[in-house]
């Protein structure tokens, strides 16, 4: 009763004083978390297949990260990079220069992915002197006004805020199931033709500062852009003097079975945007580009009070160290392939499921549009009832996305997959029985 009383107390305070604008996925009150599990104030245990929306790449409260956070908090919590250098920020910038693709060697730190996206757009505009940005339909880049302007995964994100940023154009992403009446094998050509059509009819490429793309679509449906498509984008942008921005806020740091998704296509963008798993739970984003490009960004043209916070940088360094020492990038590739194979065999044949796919531990179970509206919410609810937190994404909520910690224990993984498989099977078969009656 005491635990229930605490839960009720916290829920009442939250409902009274926290803004209702944020989507509420559950009404759980979380007390603590470790690894791939969390516990509520009621003492209930859950397996976490969301990982703070792909943030906790090395699990909740990883010991090495916790120790680094405590040590840094004893020495310096905040100063501001305007007012001096400090070791964790310098070391992290150096580390990112070493592990990111190509010659991306200079970093601007922000508080979040959306802030980093806004900064990347400002860098592109300032360095090129051009006004226009091209993004992709189905893309999600964040909630700030700049990021909202280039987001196109749902009209709900833009509905109340137009007009936003001027000179933003969208073209189709090569995601076959979201392109009506286009054959799968013609998807890339169709999307590239739409880009050329945009150049011909609406914006001359000489006015375009940047093209921004998620190399693997996140919120829009967990679908990877083909490497050949990314290579062609690289060729087109170089031809026209346009900067290529990769939004790797969700895909970075081993999520896709490479340290960065750009490596799958062997393409180096001009600007790489990072956040989420960068710091494993502490607020931090990063804009990474080469020195020459950063030097075209006028001094005082951008800034941040909290960007590159000492504790966040210490957490990020420890997080990357765990990923490297435990070879979690390689594990992501191998384990992700095994999970996809298992799910294709166990549930992939069920009616309503279009595809089970994955790239590393960025795994999606896509449903057809009719099934997505009715079955996916039921599957999520049934999984939660049985102790598993999952999340969906996509323009019509069609894809259940799995965002497991890269170091998830195999027994916990198996337990979670069993709950997921049963939730999917029981919901689909139960719906069919109900319909046949």
Coordinates of C-alpha atoms in Angstrom, one line a residue:
X1 CA 0.0 0.0 0.0
X2 CA 2.9 2.4 0.8
X3 CA 4.4 1.8 -2.6
X4 CA 1.1 2.4 -4.3
X5 CA 0.6 5.5 -2.3
X6 CA 4.0 6.8 -3.6
X7 CA 3.1 6.0 -7.2
X8 CA -0.3 7.8 -6.9
X9 CA 1.4 10.8 -5.3
X10 CA 3.9 11.2 -8.1
X11 CA 1.3 10.6 -10.8
X12 CA -0.9 13.3 -9.3
X13 CA 1.9 15.8 -9.1
X14 CA 3.0 15.0 -12.7
X15 CA -0.6 15.3 -14.1
X16 CA -1.1 18.6 -12.3
X17 CA 2.2 20.3 -13.1
X18 CA 3.8 18.7 -16.2
X19 CA 2.6 20.1 -19.5
X20 CA 0.1 17.7 -21.3
X21 CA 1.6 18.7 -24.6
X22 CA 4.0 15.7 -24.5
X23 CA 2.7 12.4 -25.7
X24 CA 2.3 10.0 -22.8
X25 CA 3.3 6.5 -23.8
X26 CA 2.6 4.9 -20.3
X27 CA 1.5 6.0 -16.9
X28 CA 4.3 4.1 -15.2
X29 CA 6.3 5.8 -12.4
X30 CA 10.0 4.7 -12.8
X31 CA 12.1 4.3 -9.7
X32 CA 15.3 2.8 -11.1
X33 CA 16.9 1.1 -14.1
X34 CA 19.9 -1.0 -14.9
X35 CA 21.1 -2.7 -18.1
X36 CA 18.0 -3.5 -20.2
X37 CA 15.5 -3.4 -17.3
X38 CA 13.7 -0.8 -15.2
X39 CA 11.6 -1.0 -12.1
X40 CA 8.6 1.1 -11.0
X41 CA 7.8 2.5 -7.6
X42 CA 5.4 -0.3 -7.3
X43 CA 8.2 -2.8 -7.6
X44 CA 7.2 -4.0 -11.0
X45 CA 10.0 -5.1 -13.3
X46 CA 10.1 -4.4 -17.1
X47 CA 12.4 -5.3 -19.9
X48 CA 13.2 -2.1 -21.9
X49 CA 13.4 -2.5 -25.7
X50 CA 13.2 1.3 -26.2
X51 CA 16.4 2.4 -24.4
X52 CA 15.3 5.9 -23.9
X53 CA 14.6 6.1 -27.7
X54 CA 18.0 4.6 -28.8
X55 CA 19.9 6.6 -26.2
X56 CA 21.1 4.0 -23.7
X57 CA 23.4 2.1 -26.1
X58 CA 25.3 0.5 -23.2
X59 CA 22.3 0.1 -21.0
X60 CA 20.9 2.0 -18.0
X61 CA 23.3 3.0 -15.3
X62 CA 26.4 1.4 -16.9
X63 CA 29.0 1.3 -14.1
X64 CA 31.8 2.9 -16.2
X65 CA 29.6 5.8 -17.1
X66 CA 28.2 6.3 -13.6
X67 CA 31.8 6.3 -12.2
X68 CA 32.9 8.9 -14.8
X69 CA 29.8 11.1 -14.1
X70 CA 30.5 11.0 -10.3
X71 CA 34.2 11.8 -10.8
X72 CA 33.5 14.7 -13.0
X73 CA 30.8 16.1 -10.8
X74 CA 33.3 16.3 -7.9
X75 CA 35.6 18.5 -10.0
X76 CA 33.5 20.6 -12.3
X77 CA 29.8 20.7 -13.1
X78 CA 29.5 23.7 -15.4
X79 CA 31.6 26.6 -16.6
X80 CA 30.7 27.2 -20.3
X81 CA 33.0 26.7 -23.3
X82 CA 32.9 30.4 -24.0
X83 CA 35.0 31.0 -20.9
X84 CA 37.7 28.4 -21.1
X85 CA 38.7 24.9 -22.1
X86 CA 38.3 21.8 -20.0
X87 CA 39.6 18.3 -20.4
X88 CA 36.5 16.3 -21.0
X89 CA 35.3 18.5 -23.9
X90 CA 38.7 18.6 -25.5
X91 CA 39.2 14.9 -25.2
X92 CA 35.7 14.1 -26.5
X93 CA 36.2 16.4 -29.5
X94 CA 39.5 14.7 -30.2
X95 CA 37.9 11.2 -29.9
X96 CA 35.1 12.1 -32.3
X97 CA 37.6 13.4 -34.8
X98 CA 39.3 10.0 -34.6
X99 CA 36.2 7.8 -35.0
X100 CA 34.0 9.7 -37.4
X101 CA 34.3 9.1 -41.1
X102 CA 36.8 10.8 -43.4
X103 CA 38.3 14.2 -42.4
X104 CA 35.5 15.3 -40.0
X105 CA 37.8 16.7 -37.4
X106 CA 36.1 19.7 -35.7
X107 CA 33.2 19.7 -33.4
X108 CA 30.5 22.1 -32.0
X109 CA 28.7 20.7 -29.0
X110 CA 25.0 21.4 -28.2
X111 CA 22.5 20.1 -25.7
X112 CA 20.4 17.8 -28.0
X113 CA 19.9 16.4 -31.4
X114 CA 17.4 19.0 -32.4
X115 CA 19.8 21.8 -31.4
X116 CA 22.6 20.2 -33.3
X117 CA 20.3 20.0 -36.4
X118 CA 19.5 23.7 -36.1
X119 CA 23.2 24.4 -35.8
X120 CA 24.1 22.3 -38.8
X121 CA 21.5 24.2 -40.9
X122 CA 23.1 27.5 -39.7
X123 CA 26.5 26.2 -40.5
X124 CA 25.4 25.2 -44.0
X125 CA 23.8 28.6 -44.7
X126 CA 26.6 30.7 -43.3
X127 CA 29.4 28.8 -45.0
X128 CA 27.7 28.6 -48.5
X129 CA 25.8 31.9 -48.5
X130 CA 22.9 30.0 -49.9
X131 CA 19.3 30.0 -48.5
X132 CA 17.7 26.7 -49.4
X133 CA 17.6 23.3 -47.6
X134 CA 16.4 20.1 -49.1
X135 CA 15.1 17.3 -46.8
X136 CA 13.1 14.1 -47.3
X137 CA 9.5 13.1 -46.9
X138 CA 9.1 10.8 -43.9
X139 CA 12.1 12.4 -42.1
X140 CA 12.2 13.4 -38.5
X141 CA 14.9 15.8 -37.3
X142 CA 13.6 17.2 -34.0
X143 CA 11.2 19.7 -32.4
X144 CA 13.0 23.1 -32.5
X145 CA 11.6 25.4 -35.1
X146 CA 14.5 24.8 -37.6
X147 CA 14.3 21.0 -37.1
X148 CA 10.5 21.1 -37.3
X149 CA 10.8 22.9 -40.7
X150 CA 12.7 20.1 -42.3
X151 CA 10.8 17.3 -40.5
X152 CA 8.2 15.6 -42.7
X153 CA 7.2 12.4 -40.9
X154 CA 3.8 13.7 -39.8
X155 CA 1.9 16.9 -40.4
X156 CA 1.1 16.9 -36.6
X157 CA 4.7 18.1 -35.9
X158 CA 4.1 21.2 -38.1
X159 CA 0.4 21.9 -37.7
X160 CA 0.5 24.8 -35.3
X161 CA 3.8 26.4 -36.3
X162 CA 3.6 27.5 -39.9
X163 CA 5.1 29.5 -41.4
X164 CA 8.4 28.2 -40.1
X165 CA 11.8 28.3 -41.9
X166 CA 11.7 29.6 -45.5
X167 CA 13.2 27.9 -48.5
X168 CA 12.7 24.3 -47.3
X169 CA 11.9 21.6 -49.9
X170 CA 11.1 17.9 -49.5
X171 CA 11.6 15.0 -51.9
X172 CA 10.6 11.3 -51.5
X173 CA 12.8 9.0 -49.4
X174 CA 13.5 5.7 -51.1
X175 CA 11.1 3.8 -48.8
X176 CA 9.1 1.5 -51.2
X177 CA 6.0 0.9 -49.0
X178 CA 5.5 4.6 -48.6
X179 CA 5.6 5.3 -52.3
X180 CA 2.3 4.4 -53.9
X181 CA 2.3 2.9 -57.4
X182 CA 6.1 2.8 -57.6
X183 CA 7.7 -0.6 -58.2
X184 CA 10.3 -1.4 -55.5
X185 CA 13.1 -1.7 -58.1
X186 CA 12.3 1.7 -59.4
X187 CA 12.3 3.5 -56.1
X188 CA 15.8 5.0 -56.2
X189 CA 15.4 6.2 -59.7
X190 CA 12.0 7.7 -58.9
X191 CA 13.4 9.6 -55.9
X192 CA 16.4 10.9 -57.8
X193 CA 14.2 12.0 -60.6
X194 CA 12.1 14.0 -58.1
X195 CA 15.3 15.7 -56.9
X196 CA 16.1 16.7 -60.5
X197 CA 12.5 17.8 -61.0
X198 CA 12.9 20.0 -57.9
X199 CA 16.0 21.6 -59.4
X200 CA 14.3 22.1 -62.8
X201 CA 11.0 23.5 -61.5
X202 CA 11.4 25.1 -58.1
X203 CA 14.9 25.8 -56.8
X204 CA 18.1 26.1 -58.8
X205 CA 20.8 24.0 -57.2
X206 CA 23.0 27.1 -57.0
X207 CA 20.6 28.4 -54.3
X208 CA 20.7 25.1 -52.2
X209 CA 22.9 25.2 -49.1
X210 CA 22.5 21.6 -48.1
X211 CA 20.6 18.3 -48.5
X212 CA 20.0 16.6 -45.2
X213 CA 19.1 12.9 -44.9
X214 CA 18.8 10.2 -42.3
X215 CA 21.0 7.4 -43.7
X216 CA 18.5 5.1 -41.9
X217 CA 15.1 6.6 -41.5
X218 CA 14.1 6.7 -37.8
X219 CA 10.8 8.1 -36.7
X220 CA 9.5 7.7 -40.3
X221 CA 9.6 3.9 -40.3
X222 CA 13.0 2.4 -39.6
X223 CA 14.0 1.9 -43.2
X224 CA 17.6 2.2 -44.5
X225 CA 18.4 4.3 -47.6
X226 CA 20.2 2.1 -50.1
X227 CA 24.0 2.7 -50.2
X228 CA 23.8 3.4 -53.9
X229 CA 21.3 6.2 -53.3
X230 CA 23.5 7.8 -50.7
X231 CA 26.5 7.6 -53.1
X232 CA 24.5 9.2 -55.8
X233 CA 23.4 12.0 -53.4
X234 CA 27.1 12.5 -52.6
X235 CA 27.9 12.8 -56.3
X236 CA 25.0 15.3 -57.0
X237 CA 25.9 17.5 -54.0
X238 CA 29.6 17.7 -55.0
X239 CA 28.6 18.5 -58.6
X240 CA 26.5 21.5 -57.5
X241 CA 28.6 22.7 -54.5
X242 CA 25.8 21.6 -52.1
X243 CA 26.7 20.4 -48.6
X244 CA 25.5 16.9 -47.6
X245 CA 24.3 16.5 -44.0
X246 CA 23.8 13.1 -42.4
X247 CA 21.5 13.1 -39.4
X248 CA 22.9 10.3 -37.4
X249 CA 21.2 11.3 -34.1
X250 CA 19.6 7.9 -33.9
X251 CA 22.0 5.8 -36.0
X252 CA 25.3 6.7 -34.5
X253 CA 27.6 4.7 -32.1
X254 CA 27.0 1.1 -33.3
X255 CA 23.3 1.1 -33.6
X256 CA 23.4 -0.1 -37.2
X257 CA 26.3 -2.5 -36.9
X258 CA 28.8 0.2 -37.9
X259 CA 30.1 2.9 -35.6
X260 CA 28.2 5.3 -38.0
X261 CA 25.6 4.4 -40.6
X262 CA 27.5 6.4 -43.2
X263 CA 30.1 3.6 -43.2
X264 CA 27.6 1.2 -44.8
X265 CA 27.7 3.3 -48.0
X266 CA 31.3 4.4 -47.6
X267 CA 30.1 7.9 -47.9
X268 CA 31.5 10.8 -45.9
X269 CA 29.0 13.7 -45.4
X270 CA 30.2 17.3 -45.1
X271 CA 28.4 17.6 -41.8
X272 CA 27.6 14.8 -39.4
X273 CA 25.0 15.4 -36.7
X274 CA 25.1 13.3 -33.5
X275 CA 23.3 13.0 -30.2
X276 CA 21.2 10.3 -28.4
X277 CA 23.7 7.4 -27.9
X278 CA 26.7 9.9 -28.0
X279 CA 26.5 10.4 -24.3
X280 CA 24.3 7.4 -23.2
X281 CA 21.7 9.4 -21.4
X282 CA 23.2 12.8 -20.6
X283 CA 22.1 15.8 -22.7
X284 CA 24.6 16.3 -25.5
X285 CA 24.6 16.8 -29.3
X286 CA 27.4 17.4 -31.7
X287 CA 28.0 19.0 -35.2
X288 CA 31.0 17.4 -36.8
X289 CA 32.6 18.8 -39.9
X290 CA 36.1 19.5 -41.3
X291 CA 38.1 22.4 -40.0
X292 CA 37.9 24.3 -43.3
X293 CA 34.1 24.3 -43.2
X294 CA 33.9 25.3 -39.5
X295 CA 36.3 28.2 -40.2
X296 CA 33.7 29.6 -42.6
X297 CA 31.3 29.9 -39.7
X298 CA 31.8 33.4 -38.4
X299 CA 32.9 33.7 -34.8
X300 CA 29.8 34.4 -32.5
X301 CA 27.6 33.2 -35.4
X302 CA 26.4 30.4 -33.1
X303 CA 26.8 29.5 -29.4
X304 CA 25.5 27.5 -26.5
X305 CA 25.4 28.0 -22.7
X306 CA 25.3 24.3 -21.8
X307 CA 26.6 22.7 -24.9
X308 CA 29.6 20.5 -24.1
X309 CA 28.8 20.3 -20.4
X310 CA 31.8 18.7 -18.6
X311 CA 29.6 15.9 -17.1
X312 CA 27.9 15.1 -20.4
X313 CA 31.3 14.9 -22.1
X314 CA 32.7 12.7 -19.4
X315 CA 29.7 10.4 -19.8
X316 CA 30.2 10.3 -23.6
X317 CA 33.9 9.4 -23.3
X318 CA 33.1 6.5 -20.9
X319 CA 30.2 5.4 -23.2
X320 CA 32.4 5.3 -26.3
X321 CA 35.1 3.4 -24.3
X322 CA 32.6 0.7 -23.3
X323 CA 31.4 0.4 -26.9
X324 CA 35.0 0.0 -28.1
X325 CA 36.3 -2.2 -25.3
X326 CA 33.3 -4.6 -25.4
X327 CA 33.3 -4.6 -29.3
X328 CA 29.6 -3.6 -29.3
X329 CA 29.6 -2.4 -32.9
X330 CA 30.5 -5.9 -34.0
X331 CA 28.0 -7.4 -31.6
X332 CA 25.3 -5.1 -32.9
X333 CA 25.9 -6.4 -36.4
X334 CA 25.9 -10.1 -35.4
X335 CA 23.2 -10.0 -32.8
X336 CA 20.9 -7.8 -35.0
X337 CA 21.1 -10.3 -37.9
X338 CA 20.3 -13.2 -35.5
X339 CA 17.3 -11.4 -34.1
X340 CA 15.9 -10.5 -37.5
X341 CA 16.3 -14.1 -38.6
X342 CA 14.5 -15.3 -35.5
X343 CA 11.6 -12.9 -35.9
X344 CA 11.2 -13.5 -39.6
X345 CA 10.7 -17.2 -38.8
X346 CA 8.6 -16.8 -35.7
X347 CA 6.2 -14.0 -36.7
X348 CA 7.2 -12.7 -40.2
X349 CA 4.7 -15.0 -41.9
X350 CA 1.7 -13.7 -39.9
X351 CA -1.0 -11.8 -41.7
X352 CA -0.6 -8.1 -41.6
X353 CA 3.2 -8.1 -41.3
X354 CA 4.8 -6.6 -44.4
X355 CA 8.4 -7.1 -43.4
X356 CA 10.8 -7.8 -40.5
X357 CA 14.0 -6.0 -41.2
X358 CA 17.1 -4.7 -39.5
X359 CA 20.4 -3.1 -39.9
X360 CA 22.5 -4.0 -36.8
X361 CA 20.3 -3.4 -33.7
X362 CA 18.0 -1.0 -35.5
X363 CA 15.2 -3.4 -36.1
X364 CA 11.7 -2.8 -37.5
X365 CA 8.6 -5.0 -37.8
X366 CA 6.4 -3.3 -40.4
X367 CA 2.6 -3.9 -40.6
X368 CA 0.4 -3.0 -43.5
X369 CA -1.6 0.2 -43.1
X370 CA -4.9 -1.4 -42.0
X371 CA -3.2 -3.6 -39.5
X372 CA -1.0 -0.8 -38.1
X373 CA -4.1 1.2 -37.0
X374 CA -5.8 -1.7 -35.2
X375 CA -3.1 -4.2 -34.2
X376 CA 0.0 -2.2 -33.3
X377 CA -1.5 -0.4 -30.3
X378 CA -2.9 -3.7 -29.0
X379 CA 0.5 -5.4 -29.4
X380 CA 2.2 -2.6 -27.5
X381 CA -0.4 -2.8 -24.7
X382 CA -0.2 -6.5 -24.5
X383 CA 3.6 -6.5 -24.3
X384 CA 3.5 -3.9 -21.6
X385 CA 1.1 -6.0 -19.6
X386 CA 3.6 -8.8 -19.8
X387 CA 6.6 -6.7 -18.7
X388 CA 8.0 -5.4 -22.0
X389 CA 8.2 -1.8 -23.2
X390 CA 8.2 -1.4 -27.0
X391 CA 7.6 1.5 -29.3
X392 CA 6.3 2.1 -32.8
X393 CA 7.1 4.6 -35.5
X394 CA 6.2 5.5 -39.1
X395 CA 3.9 7.9 -40.8
X396 CA 0.9 5.7 -39.9
X397 CA 2.6 4.1 -36.9
X398 CA 3.2 1.0 -39.0
X399 CA 6.5 -0.1 -37.7
X400 CA 7.3 -1.6 -34.2
X401 CA 10.9 -0.5 -33.7
X402 CA 13.3 -2.3 -31.4
X403 CA 16.1 -0.2 -29.8
X404 CA 17.9 -2.7 -27.6
X405 CA 21.0 -1.9 -25.6
X406 CA 24.0 -3.0 -27.7
X407 CA 25.2 -5.0 -24.6
X408 CA 21.9 -6.5 -23.7
X409 CA 22.3 -9.8 -21.8
X410 CA 21.2 -12.8 -23.9
X411 CA 18.8 -14.2 -21.3
X412 CA 17.1 -10.9 -21.0
X413 CA 16.9 -10.5 -24.7
X414 CA 15.4 -14.0 -25.1
X415 CA 12.8 -13.3 -22.4
X416 CA 11.9 -10.0 -24.1
X417 CA 11.6 -11.6 -27.6
X418 CA 9.4 -14.3 -26.2
X419 CA 7.0 -11.7 -24.8
X420 CA 7.1 -9.8 -28.1
X421 CA 6.5 -12.9 -30.2
X422 CA 3.6 -13.9 -28.0
X423 CA 2.1 -10.4 -28.0
X424 CA 2.2 -10.2 -31.8
X425 CA 1.0 -13.8 -32.4
X426 CA -1.9 -13.6 -29.9
X427 CA -3.0 -10.2 -31.1
X428 CA -3.0 -11.1 -34.8
X429 CA -4.6 -14.5 -34.4
X430 CA -7.1 -13.2 -31.9
X431 CA -8.1 -10.5 -34.3
X432 CA -8.6 -13.1 -37.1
X433 CA -10.8 -15.2 -34.9
X434 CA -12.9 -12.2 -33.9
X435 CA -13.2 -11.2 -37.5
X436 CA -14.2 -14.7 -38.7
X437 CA -17.0 -14.8 -36.1

